[in-house]
mmCIF file of C-alpha atoms in Angstrom:
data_model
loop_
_atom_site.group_PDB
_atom_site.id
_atom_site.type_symbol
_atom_site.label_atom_id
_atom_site.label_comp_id
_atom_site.label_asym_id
_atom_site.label_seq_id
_atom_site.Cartn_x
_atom_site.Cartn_y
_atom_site.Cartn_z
ATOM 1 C CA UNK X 1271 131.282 97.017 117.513
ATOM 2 C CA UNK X 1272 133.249 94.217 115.672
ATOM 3 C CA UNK X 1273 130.339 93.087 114.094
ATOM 4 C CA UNK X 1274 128.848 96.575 112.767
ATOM 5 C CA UNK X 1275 132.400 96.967 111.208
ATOM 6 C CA UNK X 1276 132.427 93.581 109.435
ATOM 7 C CA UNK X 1277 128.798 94.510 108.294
ATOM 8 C CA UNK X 1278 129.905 97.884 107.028
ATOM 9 C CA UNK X 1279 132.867 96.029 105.239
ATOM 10 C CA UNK X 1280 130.790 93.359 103.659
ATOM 11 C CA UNK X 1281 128.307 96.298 103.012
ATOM 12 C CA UNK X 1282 130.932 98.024 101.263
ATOM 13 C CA UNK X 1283 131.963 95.395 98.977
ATOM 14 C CA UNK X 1284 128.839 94.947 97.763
ATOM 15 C CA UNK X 1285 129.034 98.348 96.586
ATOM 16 C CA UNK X 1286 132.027 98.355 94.842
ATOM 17 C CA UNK X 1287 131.275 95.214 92.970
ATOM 18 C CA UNK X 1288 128.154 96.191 91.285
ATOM 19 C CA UNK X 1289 96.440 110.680 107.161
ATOM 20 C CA UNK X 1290 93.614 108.720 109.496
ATOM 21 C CA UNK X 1291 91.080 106.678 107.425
ATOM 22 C CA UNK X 1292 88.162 109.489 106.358
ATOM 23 C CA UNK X 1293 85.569 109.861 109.129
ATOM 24 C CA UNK X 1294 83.220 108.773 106.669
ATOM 25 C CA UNK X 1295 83.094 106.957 103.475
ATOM 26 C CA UNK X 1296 80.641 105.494 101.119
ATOM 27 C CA UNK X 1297 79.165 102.069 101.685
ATOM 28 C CA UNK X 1298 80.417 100.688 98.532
ATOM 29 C CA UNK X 1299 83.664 98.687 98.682
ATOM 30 C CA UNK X 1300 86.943 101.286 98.852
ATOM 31 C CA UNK X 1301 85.196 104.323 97.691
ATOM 32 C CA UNK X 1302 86.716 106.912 99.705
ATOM 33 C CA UNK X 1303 84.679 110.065 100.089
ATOM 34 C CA UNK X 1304 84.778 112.860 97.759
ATOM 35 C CA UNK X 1305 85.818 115.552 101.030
ATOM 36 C CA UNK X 1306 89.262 113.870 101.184
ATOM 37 C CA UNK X 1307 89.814 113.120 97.909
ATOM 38 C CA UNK X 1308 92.407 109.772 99.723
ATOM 39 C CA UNK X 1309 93.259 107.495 96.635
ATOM 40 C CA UNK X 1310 94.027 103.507 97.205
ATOM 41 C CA UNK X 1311 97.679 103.580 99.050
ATOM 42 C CA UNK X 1312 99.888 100.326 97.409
ATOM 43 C CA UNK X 1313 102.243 99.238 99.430
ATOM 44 C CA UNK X 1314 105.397 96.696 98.621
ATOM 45 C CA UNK X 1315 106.210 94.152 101.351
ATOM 46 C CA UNK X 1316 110.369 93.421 99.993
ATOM 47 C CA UNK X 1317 112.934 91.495 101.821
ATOM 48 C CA UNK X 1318 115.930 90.391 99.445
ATOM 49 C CA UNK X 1319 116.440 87.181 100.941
ATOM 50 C CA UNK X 1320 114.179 84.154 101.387
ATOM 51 C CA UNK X 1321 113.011 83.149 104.716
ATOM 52 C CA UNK X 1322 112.720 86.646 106.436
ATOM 53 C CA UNK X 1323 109.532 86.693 107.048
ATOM 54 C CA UNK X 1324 108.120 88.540 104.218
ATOM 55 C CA UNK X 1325 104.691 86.739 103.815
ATOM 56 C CA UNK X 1326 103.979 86.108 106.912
ATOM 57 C CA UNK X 1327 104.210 90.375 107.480
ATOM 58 C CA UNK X 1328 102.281 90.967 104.304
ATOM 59 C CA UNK X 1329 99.510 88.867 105.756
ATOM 60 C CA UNK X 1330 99.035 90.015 108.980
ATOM 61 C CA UNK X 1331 99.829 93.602 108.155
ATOM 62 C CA UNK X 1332 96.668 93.021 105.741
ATOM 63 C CA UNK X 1333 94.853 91.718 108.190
ATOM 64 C CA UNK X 1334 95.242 93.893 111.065
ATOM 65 C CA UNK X 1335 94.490 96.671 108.271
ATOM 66 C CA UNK X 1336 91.401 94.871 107.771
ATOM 67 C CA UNK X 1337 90.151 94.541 111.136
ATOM 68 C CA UNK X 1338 90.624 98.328 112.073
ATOM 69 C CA UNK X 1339 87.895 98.708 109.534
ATOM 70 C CA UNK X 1340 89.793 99.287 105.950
ATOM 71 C CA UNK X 1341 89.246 97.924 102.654
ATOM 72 C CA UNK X 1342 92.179 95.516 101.479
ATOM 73 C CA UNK X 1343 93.349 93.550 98.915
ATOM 74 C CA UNK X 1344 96.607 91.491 99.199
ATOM 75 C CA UNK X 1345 98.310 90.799 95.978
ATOM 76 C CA UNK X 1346 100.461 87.515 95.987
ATOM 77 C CA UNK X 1347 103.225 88.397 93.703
ATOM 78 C CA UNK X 1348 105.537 85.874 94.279
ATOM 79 C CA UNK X 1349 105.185 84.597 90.303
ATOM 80 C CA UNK X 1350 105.009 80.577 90.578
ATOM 81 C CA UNK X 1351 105.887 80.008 94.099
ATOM 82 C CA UNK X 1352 102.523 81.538 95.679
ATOM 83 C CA UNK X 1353 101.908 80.919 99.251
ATOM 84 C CA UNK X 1354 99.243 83.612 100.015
ATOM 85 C CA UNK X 1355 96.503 81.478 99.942
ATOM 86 C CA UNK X 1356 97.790 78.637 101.691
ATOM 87 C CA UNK X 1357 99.041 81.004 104.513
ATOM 88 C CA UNK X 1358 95.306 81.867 104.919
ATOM 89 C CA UNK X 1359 93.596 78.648 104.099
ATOM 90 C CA UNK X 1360 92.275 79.412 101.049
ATOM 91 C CA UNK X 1361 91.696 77.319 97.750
ATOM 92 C CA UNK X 1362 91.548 79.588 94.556
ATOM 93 C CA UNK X 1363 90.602 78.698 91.086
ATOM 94 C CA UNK X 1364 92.160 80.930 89.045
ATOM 95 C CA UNK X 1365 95.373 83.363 88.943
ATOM 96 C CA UNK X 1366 97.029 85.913 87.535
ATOM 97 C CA UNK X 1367 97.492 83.428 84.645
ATOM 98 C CA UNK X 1368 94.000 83.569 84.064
ATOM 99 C CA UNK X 1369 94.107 87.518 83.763
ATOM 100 C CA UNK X 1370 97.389 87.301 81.378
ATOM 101 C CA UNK X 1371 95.677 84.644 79.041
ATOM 102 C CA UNK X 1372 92.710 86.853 78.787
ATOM 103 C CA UNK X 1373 89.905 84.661 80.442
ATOM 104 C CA UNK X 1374 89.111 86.616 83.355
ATOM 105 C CA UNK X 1375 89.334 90.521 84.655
ATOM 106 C CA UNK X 1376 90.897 91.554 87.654
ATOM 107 C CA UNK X 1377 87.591 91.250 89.838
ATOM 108 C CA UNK X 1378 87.030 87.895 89.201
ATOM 109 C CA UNK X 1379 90.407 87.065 90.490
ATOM 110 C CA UNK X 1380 89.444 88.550 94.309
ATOM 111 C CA UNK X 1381 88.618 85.874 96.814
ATOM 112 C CA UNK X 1382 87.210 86.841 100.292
ATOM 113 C CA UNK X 1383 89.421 85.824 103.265
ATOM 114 C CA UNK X 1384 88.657 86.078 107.241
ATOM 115 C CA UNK X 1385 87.928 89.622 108.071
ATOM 116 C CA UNK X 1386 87.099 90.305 104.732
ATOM 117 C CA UNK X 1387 90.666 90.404 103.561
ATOM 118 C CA UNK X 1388 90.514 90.374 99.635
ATOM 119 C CA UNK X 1389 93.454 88.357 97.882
ATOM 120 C CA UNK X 1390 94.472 87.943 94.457
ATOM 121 C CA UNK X 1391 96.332 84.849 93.992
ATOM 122 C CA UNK X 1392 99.702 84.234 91.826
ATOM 123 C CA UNK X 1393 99.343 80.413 91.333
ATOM 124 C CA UNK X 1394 102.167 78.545 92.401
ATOM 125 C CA UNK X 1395 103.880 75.592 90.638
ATOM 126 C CA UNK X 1396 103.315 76.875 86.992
ATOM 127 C CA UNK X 1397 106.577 77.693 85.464
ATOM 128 C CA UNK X 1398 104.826 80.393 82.909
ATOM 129 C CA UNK X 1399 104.229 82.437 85.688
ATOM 130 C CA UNK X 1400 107.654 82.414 87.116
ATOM 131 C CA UNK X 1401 109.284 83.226 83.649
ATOM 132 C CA UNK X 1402 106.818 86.054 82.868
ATOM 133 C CA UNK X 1403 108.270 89.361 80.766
ATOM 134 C CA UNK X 1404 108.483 93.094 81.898
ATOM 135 C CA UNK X 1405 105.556 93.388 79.621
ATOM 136 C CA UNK X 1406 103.654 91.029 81.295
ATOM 137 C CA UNK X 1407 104.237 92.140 84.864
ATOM 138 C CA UNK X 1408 103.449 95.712 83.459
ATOM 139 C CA UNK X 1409 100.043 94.121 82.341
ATOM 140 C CA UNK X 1410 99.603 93.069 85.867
ATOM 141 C CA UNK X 1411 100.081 96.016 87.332
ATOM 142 C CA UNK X 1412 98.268 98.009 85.158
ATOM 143 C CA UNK X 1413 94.734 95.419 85.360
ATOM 144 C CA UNK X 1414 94.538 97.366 88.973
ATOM 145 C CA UNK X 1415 93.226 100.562 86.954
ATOM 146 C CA UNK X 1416 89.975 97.889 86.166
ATOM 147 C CA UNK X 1417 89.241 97.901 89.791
ATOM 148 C CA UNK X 1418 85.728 99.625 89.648
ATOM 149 C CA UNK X 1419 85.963 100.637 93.542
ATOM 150 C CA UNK X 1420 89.745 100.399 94.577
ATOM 151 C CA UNK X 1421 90.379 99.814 98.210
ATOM 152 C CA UNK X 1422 91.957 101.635 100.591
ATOM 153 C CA UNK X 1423 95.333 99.371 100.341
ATOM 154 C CA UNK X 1424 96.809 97.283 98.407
ATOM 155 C CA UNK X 1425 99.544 95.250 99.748
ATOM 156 C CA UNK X 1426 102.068 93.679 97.488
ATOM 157 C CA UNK X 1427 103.676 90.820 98.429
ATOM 158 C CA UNK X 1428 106.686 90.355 96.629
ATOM 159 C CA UNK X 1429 108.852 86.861 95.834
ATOM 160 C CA UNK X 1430 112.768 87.025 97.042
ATOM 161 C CA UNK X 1431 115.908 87.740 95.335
ATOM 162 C CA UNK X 1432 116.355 90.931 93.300
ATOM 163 C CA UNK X 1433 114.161 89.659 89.569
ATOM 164 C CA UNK X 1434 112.893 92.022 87.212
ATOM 165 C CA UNK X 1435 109.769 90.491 89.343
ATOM 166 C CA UNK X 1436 110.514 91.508 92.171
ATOM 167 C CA UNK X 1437 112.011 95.300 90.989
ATOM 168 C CA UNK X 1438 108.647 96.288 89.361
ATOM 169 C CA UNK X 1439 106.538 95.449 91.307
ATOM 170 C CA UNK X 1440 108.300 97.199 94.518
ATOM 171 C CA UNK X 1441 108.832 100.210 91.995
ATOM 172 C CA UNK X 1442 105.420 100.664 90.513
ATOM 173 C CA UNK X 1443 104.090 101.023 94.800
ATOM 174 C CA UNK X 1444 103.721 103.773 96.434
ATOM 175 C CA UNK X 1445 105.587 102.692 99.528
ATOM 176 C CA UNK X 1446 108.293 99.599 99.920
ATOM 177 C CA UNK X 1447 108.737 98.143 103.551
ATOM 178 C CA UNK X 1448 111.520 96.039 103.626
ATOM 179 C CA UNK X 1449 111.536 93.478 106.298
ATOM 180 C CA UNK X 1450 114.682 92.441 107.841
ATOM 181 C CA UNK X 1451 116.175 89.821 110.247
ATOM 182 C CA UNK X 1452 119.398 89.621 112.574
ATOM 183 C CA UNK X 1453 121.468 87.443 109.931
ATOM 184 C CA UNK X 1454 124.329 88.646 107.834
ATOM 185 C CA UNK X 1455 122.679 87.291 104.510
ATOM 186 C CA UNK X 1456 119.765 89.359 105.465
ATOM 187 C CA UNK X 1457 121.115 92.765 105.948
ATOM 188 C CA UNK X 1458 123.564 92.668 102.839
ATOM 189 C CA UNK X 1459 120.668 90.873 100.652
ATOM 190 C CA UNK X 1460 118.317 94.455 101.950
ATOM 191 C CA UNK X 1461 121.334 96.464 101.123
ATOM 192 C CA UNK X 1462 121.221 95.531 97.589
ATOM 193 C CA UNK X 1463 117.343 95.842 96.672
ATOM 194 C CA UNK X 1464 117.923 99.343 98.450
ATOM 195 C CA UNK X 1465 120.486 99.830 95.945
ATOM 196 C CA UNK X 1466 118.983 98.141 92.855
ATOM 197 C CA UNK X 1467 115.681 100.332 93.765
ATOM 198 C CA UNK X 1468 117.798 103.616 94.148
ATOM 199 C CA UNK X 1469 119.539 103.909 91.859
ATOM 200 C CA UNK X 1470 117.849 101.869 88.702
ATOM 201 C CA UNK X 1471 114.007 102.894 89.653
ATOM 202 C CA UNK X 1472 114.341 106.216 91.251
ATOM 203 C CA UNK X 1473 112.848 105.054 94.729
ATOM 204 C CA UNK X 1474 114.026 106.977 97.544
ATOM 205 C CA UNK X 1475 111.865 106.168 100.562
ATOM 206 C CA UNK X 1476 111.745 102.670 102.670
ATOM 207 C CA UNK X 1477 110.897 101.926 105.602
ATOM 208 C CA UNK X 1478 112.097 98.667 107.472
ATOM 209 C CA UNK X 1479 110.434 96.142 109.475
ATOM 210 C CA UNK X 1480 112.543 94.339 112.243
ATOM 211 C CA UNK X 1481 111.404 90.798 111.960
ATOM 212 C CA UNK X 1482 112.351 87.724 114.643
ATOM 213 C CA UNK X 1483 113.942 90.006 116.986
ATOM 214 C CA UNK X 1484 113.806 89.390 120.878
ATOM 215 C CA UNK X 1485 112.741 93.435 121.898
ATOM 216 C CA UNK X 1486 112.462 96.960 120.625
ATOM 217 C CA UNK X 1487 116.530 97.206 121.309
ATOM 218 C CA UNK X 1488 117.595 94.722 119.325
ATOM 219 C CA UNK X 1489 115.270 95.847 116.320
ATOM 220 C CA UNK X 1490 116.424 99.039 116.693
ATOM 221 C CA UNK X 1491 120.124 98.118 116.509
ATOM 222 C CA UNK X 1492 119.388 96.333 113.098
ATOM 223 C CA UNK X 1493 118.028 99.485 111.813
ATOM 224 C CA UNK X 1494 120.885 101.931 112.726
ATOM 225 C CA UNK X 1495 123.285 98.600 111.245
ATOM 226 C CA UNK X 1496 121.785 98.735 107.767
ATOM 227 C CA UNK X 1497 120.825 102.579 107.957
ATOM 228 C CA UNK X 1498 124.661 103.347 109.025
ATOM 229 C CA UNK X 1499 125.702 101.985 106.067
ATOM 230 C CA UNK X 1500 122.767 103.395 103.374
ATOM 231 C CA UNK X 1501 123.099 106.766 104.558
ATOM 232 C CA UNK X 1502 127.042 106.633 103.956
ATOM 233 C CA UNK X 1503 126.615 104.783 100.257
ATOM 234 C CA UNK X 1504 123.130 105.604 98.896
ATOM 235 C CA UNK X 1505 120.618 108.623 98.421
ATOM 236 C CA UNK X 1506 117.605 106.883 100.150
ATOM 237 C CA UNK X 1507 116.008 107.028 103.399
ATOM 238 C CA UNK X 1508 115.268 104.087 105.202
ATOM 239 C CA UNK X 1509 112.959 104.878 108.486
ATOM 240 C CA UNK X 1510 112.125 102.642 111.221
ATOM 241 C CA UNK X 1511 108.463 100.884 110.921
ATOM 242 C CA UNK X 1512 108.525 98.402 113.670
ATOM 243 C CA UNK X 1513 109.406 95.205 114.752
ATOM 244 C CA UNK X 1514 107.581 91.882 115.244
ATOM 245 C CA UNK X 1515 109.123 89.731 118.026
ATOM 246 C CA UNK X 1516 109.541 86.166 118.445
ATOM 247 C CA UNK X 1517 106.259 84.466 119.234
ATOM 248 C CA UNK X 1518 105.228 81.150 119.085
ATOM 249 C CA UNK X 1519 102.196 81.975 118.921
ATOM 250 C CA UNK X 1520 102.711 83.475 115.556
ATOM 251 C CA UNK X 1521 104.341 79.712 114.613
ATOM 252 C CA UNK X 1522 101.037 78.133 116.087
ATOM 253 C CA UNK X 1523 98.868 80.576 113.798
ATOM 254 C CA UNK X 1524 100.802 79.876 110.602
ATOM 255 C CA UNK X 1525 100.299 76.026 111.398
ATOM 256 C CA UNK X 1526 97.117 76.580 111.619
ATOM 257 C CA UNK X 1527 96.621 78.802 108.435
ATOM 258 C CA UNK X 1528 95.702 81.699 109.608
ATOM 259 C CA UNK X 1529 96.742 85.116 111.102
ATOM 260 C CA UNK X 1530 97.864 85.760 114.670
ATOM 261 C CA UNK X 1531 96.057 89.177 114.749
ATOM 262 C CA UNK X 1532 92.816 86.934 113.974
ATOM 263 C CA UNK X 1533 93.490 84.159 115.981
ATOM 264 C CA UNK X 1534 95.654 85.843 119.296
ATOM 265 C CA UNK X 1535 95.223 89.462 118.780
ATOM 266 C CA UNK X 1536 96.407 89.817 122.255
ATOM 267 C CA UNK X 1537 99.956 87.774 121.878
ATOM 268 C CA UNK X 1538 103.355 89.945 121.353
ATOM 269 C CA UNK X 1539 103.139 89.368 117.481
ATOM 270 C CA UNK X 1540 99.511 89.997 117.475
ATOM 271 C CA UNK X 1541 100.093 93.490 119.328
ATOM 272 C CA UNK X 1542 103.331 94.383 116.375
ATOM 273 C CA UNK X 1543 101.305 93.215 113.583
ATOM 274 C CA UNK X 1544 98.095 96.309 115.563
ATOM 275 C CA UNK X 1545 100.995 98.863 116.021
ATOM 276 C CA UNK X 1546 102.537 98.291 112.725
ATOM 277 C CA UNK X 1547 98.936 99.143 110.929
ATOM 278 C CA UNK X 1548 98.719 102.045 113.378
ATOM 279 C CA UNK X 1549 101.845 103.258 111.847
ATOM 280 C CA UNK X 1550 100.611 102.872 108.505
ATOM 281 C CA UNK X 1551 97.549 104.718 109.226
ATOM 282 C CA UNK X 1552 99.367 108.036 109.968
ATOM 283 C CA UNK X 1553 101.970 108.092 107.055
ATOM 284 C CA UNK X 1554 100.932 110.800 105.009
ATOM 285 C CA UNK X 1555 99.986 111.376 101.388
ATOM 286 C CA UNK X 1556 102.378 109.486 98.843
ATOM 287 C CA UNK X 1557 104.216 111.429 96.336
ATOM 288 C CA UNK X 1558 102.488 111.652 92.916
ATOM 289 C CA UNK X 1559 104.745 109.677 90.269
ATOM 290 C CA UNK X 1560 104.701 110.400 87.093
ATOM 291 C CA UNK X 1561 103.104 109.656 83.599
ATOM 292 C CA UNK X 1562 106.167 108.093 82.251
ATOM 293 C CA UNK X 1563 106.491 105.553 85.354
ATOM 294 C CA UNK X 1564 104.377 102.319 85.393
ATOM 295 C CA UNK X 1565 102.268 102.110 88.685
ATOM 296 C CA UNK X 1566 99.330 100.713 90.355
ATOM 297 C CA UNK X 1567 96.241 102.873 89.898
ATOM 298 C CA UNK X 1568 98.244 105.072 88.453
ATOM 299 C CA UNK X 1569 94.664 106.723 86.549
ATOM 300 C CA UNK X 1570 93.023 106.832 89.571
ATOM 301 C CA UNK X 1571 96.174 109.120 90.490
ATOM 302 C CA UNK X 1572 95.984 111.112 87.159
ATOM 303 C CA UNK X 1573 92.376 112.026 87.791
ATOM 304 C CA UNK X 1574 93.063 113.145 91.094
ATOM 305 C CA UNK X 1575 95.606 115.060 90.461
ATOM 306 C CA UNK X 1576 94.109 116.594 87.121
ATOM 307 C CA UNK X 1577 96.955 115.355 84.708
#
């Protein structure tokens, strides 16, 4: 009890200072079938803070996508500081440099991973990319309209901390899941991109993955913590998406760079990473944005909805 009223307080103070897959579908990569009309879904994995996990969901969550038979592509967004590809053993050539600077498209940039995963790598040590400009992540965003045959999902993975960066990208999706630990820093860190995303982007809906936690209770108490306090200070709703419990095998797999839903699909993070793509799988149409807001495949949205 102590503890949910020092969150609230800390919470407070914050404040004040500032659908199943189609039955069938064409053979080509993504193309979903004209009878259900079911446009790419792009999906923002956010967590505020560093060190929550965020990567490691984005990557199996992709994954375990993936292996239930779905086209993906997971975009490494963290601008500079990429970690994608290393999480999955892969060596890339080019980035989203490349595509900026004009010497490649958007295709070129896939590489295949296990399961036939599709990434598109942000480069990591080049300080260009971590300095880019809102014009320049709009670019980004808007080289996904290229795509010839979207896929069924495209999972962002965003970098930490509350950037312009980080803000479009999570904006321009058609879902954010936020994933959250058990540590002070954590929740209040959440609280604010909830905020930030609110009230300066218009997003509404989130959903919140309970990361590192020992069982269903405990994830669930972290979810009525931070929700307590957003449904008392902000217009959003933030619904419960799952958890993914300590495991060392899911240390073992990230040693070993790869995915625990490829390597121990069996293990207790292996089963979260199943259930949490189950959950996915059901969620139903996203909301049509508008013309005047930047988002990914945002003509493949326009035709589809006539505009």
């Amino acid at each position: 009890m102590n503890q949910a009223i020092g969150l609230e307080s800390m919470l407070r103070a914050l404040t004040e200072r500032q659908g199943k897959p189609p039955a069938a579908r064409d053979q080509a990569f993504g193309l979903a079938t004209p009878a259900t009309g079911r446009r790419c879904r792009a999906i923002a994995v956010a967590g505020g803070k560093g060190g929550v996990g965020k990567t490691t969901v984005s990557v199996n969550l992709g994954m375990a996508l993936a292996m239930a038979g779905h086209e993906v592509i997971l975009l490494d967004a963290d601008m500079g500081l990429a970690n994608v590809d290393v999480l999955l053993g892969l060596t890339p050539t080019r980035h989203i440099g490349h595509l900026l600077d004009g010497s490649c498209g958007i295709e070129d940039l896939l590489i295949t991973g296990p399961r036939g995963l599709k990434v598109v790598p942000a480069g990591s040590g080049a300080r260009r990319l971590a300095q880019l400009s809102n014009g320049e992540h709009a670019a980004v965003i808007r080289a996904f309209d290229d795509l010839v045959m979207p896929p069924d999902y495209l999972l962002v993975d965003t970098a930490a901390g509350l950037s312009d960066n980080v803000a479009m990208f999570a904006a321009a999706a058609d879902d954010v899941v936020l994933v959250v630990c058990d540590e002070p820093a954590s929740l209040t860190d959440a609280y604010a991109m909830l905020k930030v995303l609110s009230r300066e982007f218009g997003v509404r809906r989130f959903r919140m993955v309970a990361n590192m936690v020992r069982n269903a209770g405990e994830a669930r108490q972290l979810h009525q913590k931070l929700a307590r306090v957003t449904d008392r200070f902000l217009d959003v709703a933030l619904e419960f998406m799952g958890m993914v419990p300590h495991d060392e095998r899911l240390k073992q797999a990230i040693r070993r760079q790869s995915s625990v839903v490829d390597l121990w699909p069996s293990s207790r993070s292996g089963q979260a990473f199943k259930q949490l793509a189950g959950a996915v799988d059901t969620w139903s149409e996203p909301e049509r944005l508008g013309l005047d807001r930047i988002a990914f495949f945002s003509r493949q949205a326009a035709a589809a909805t006539g505009w």
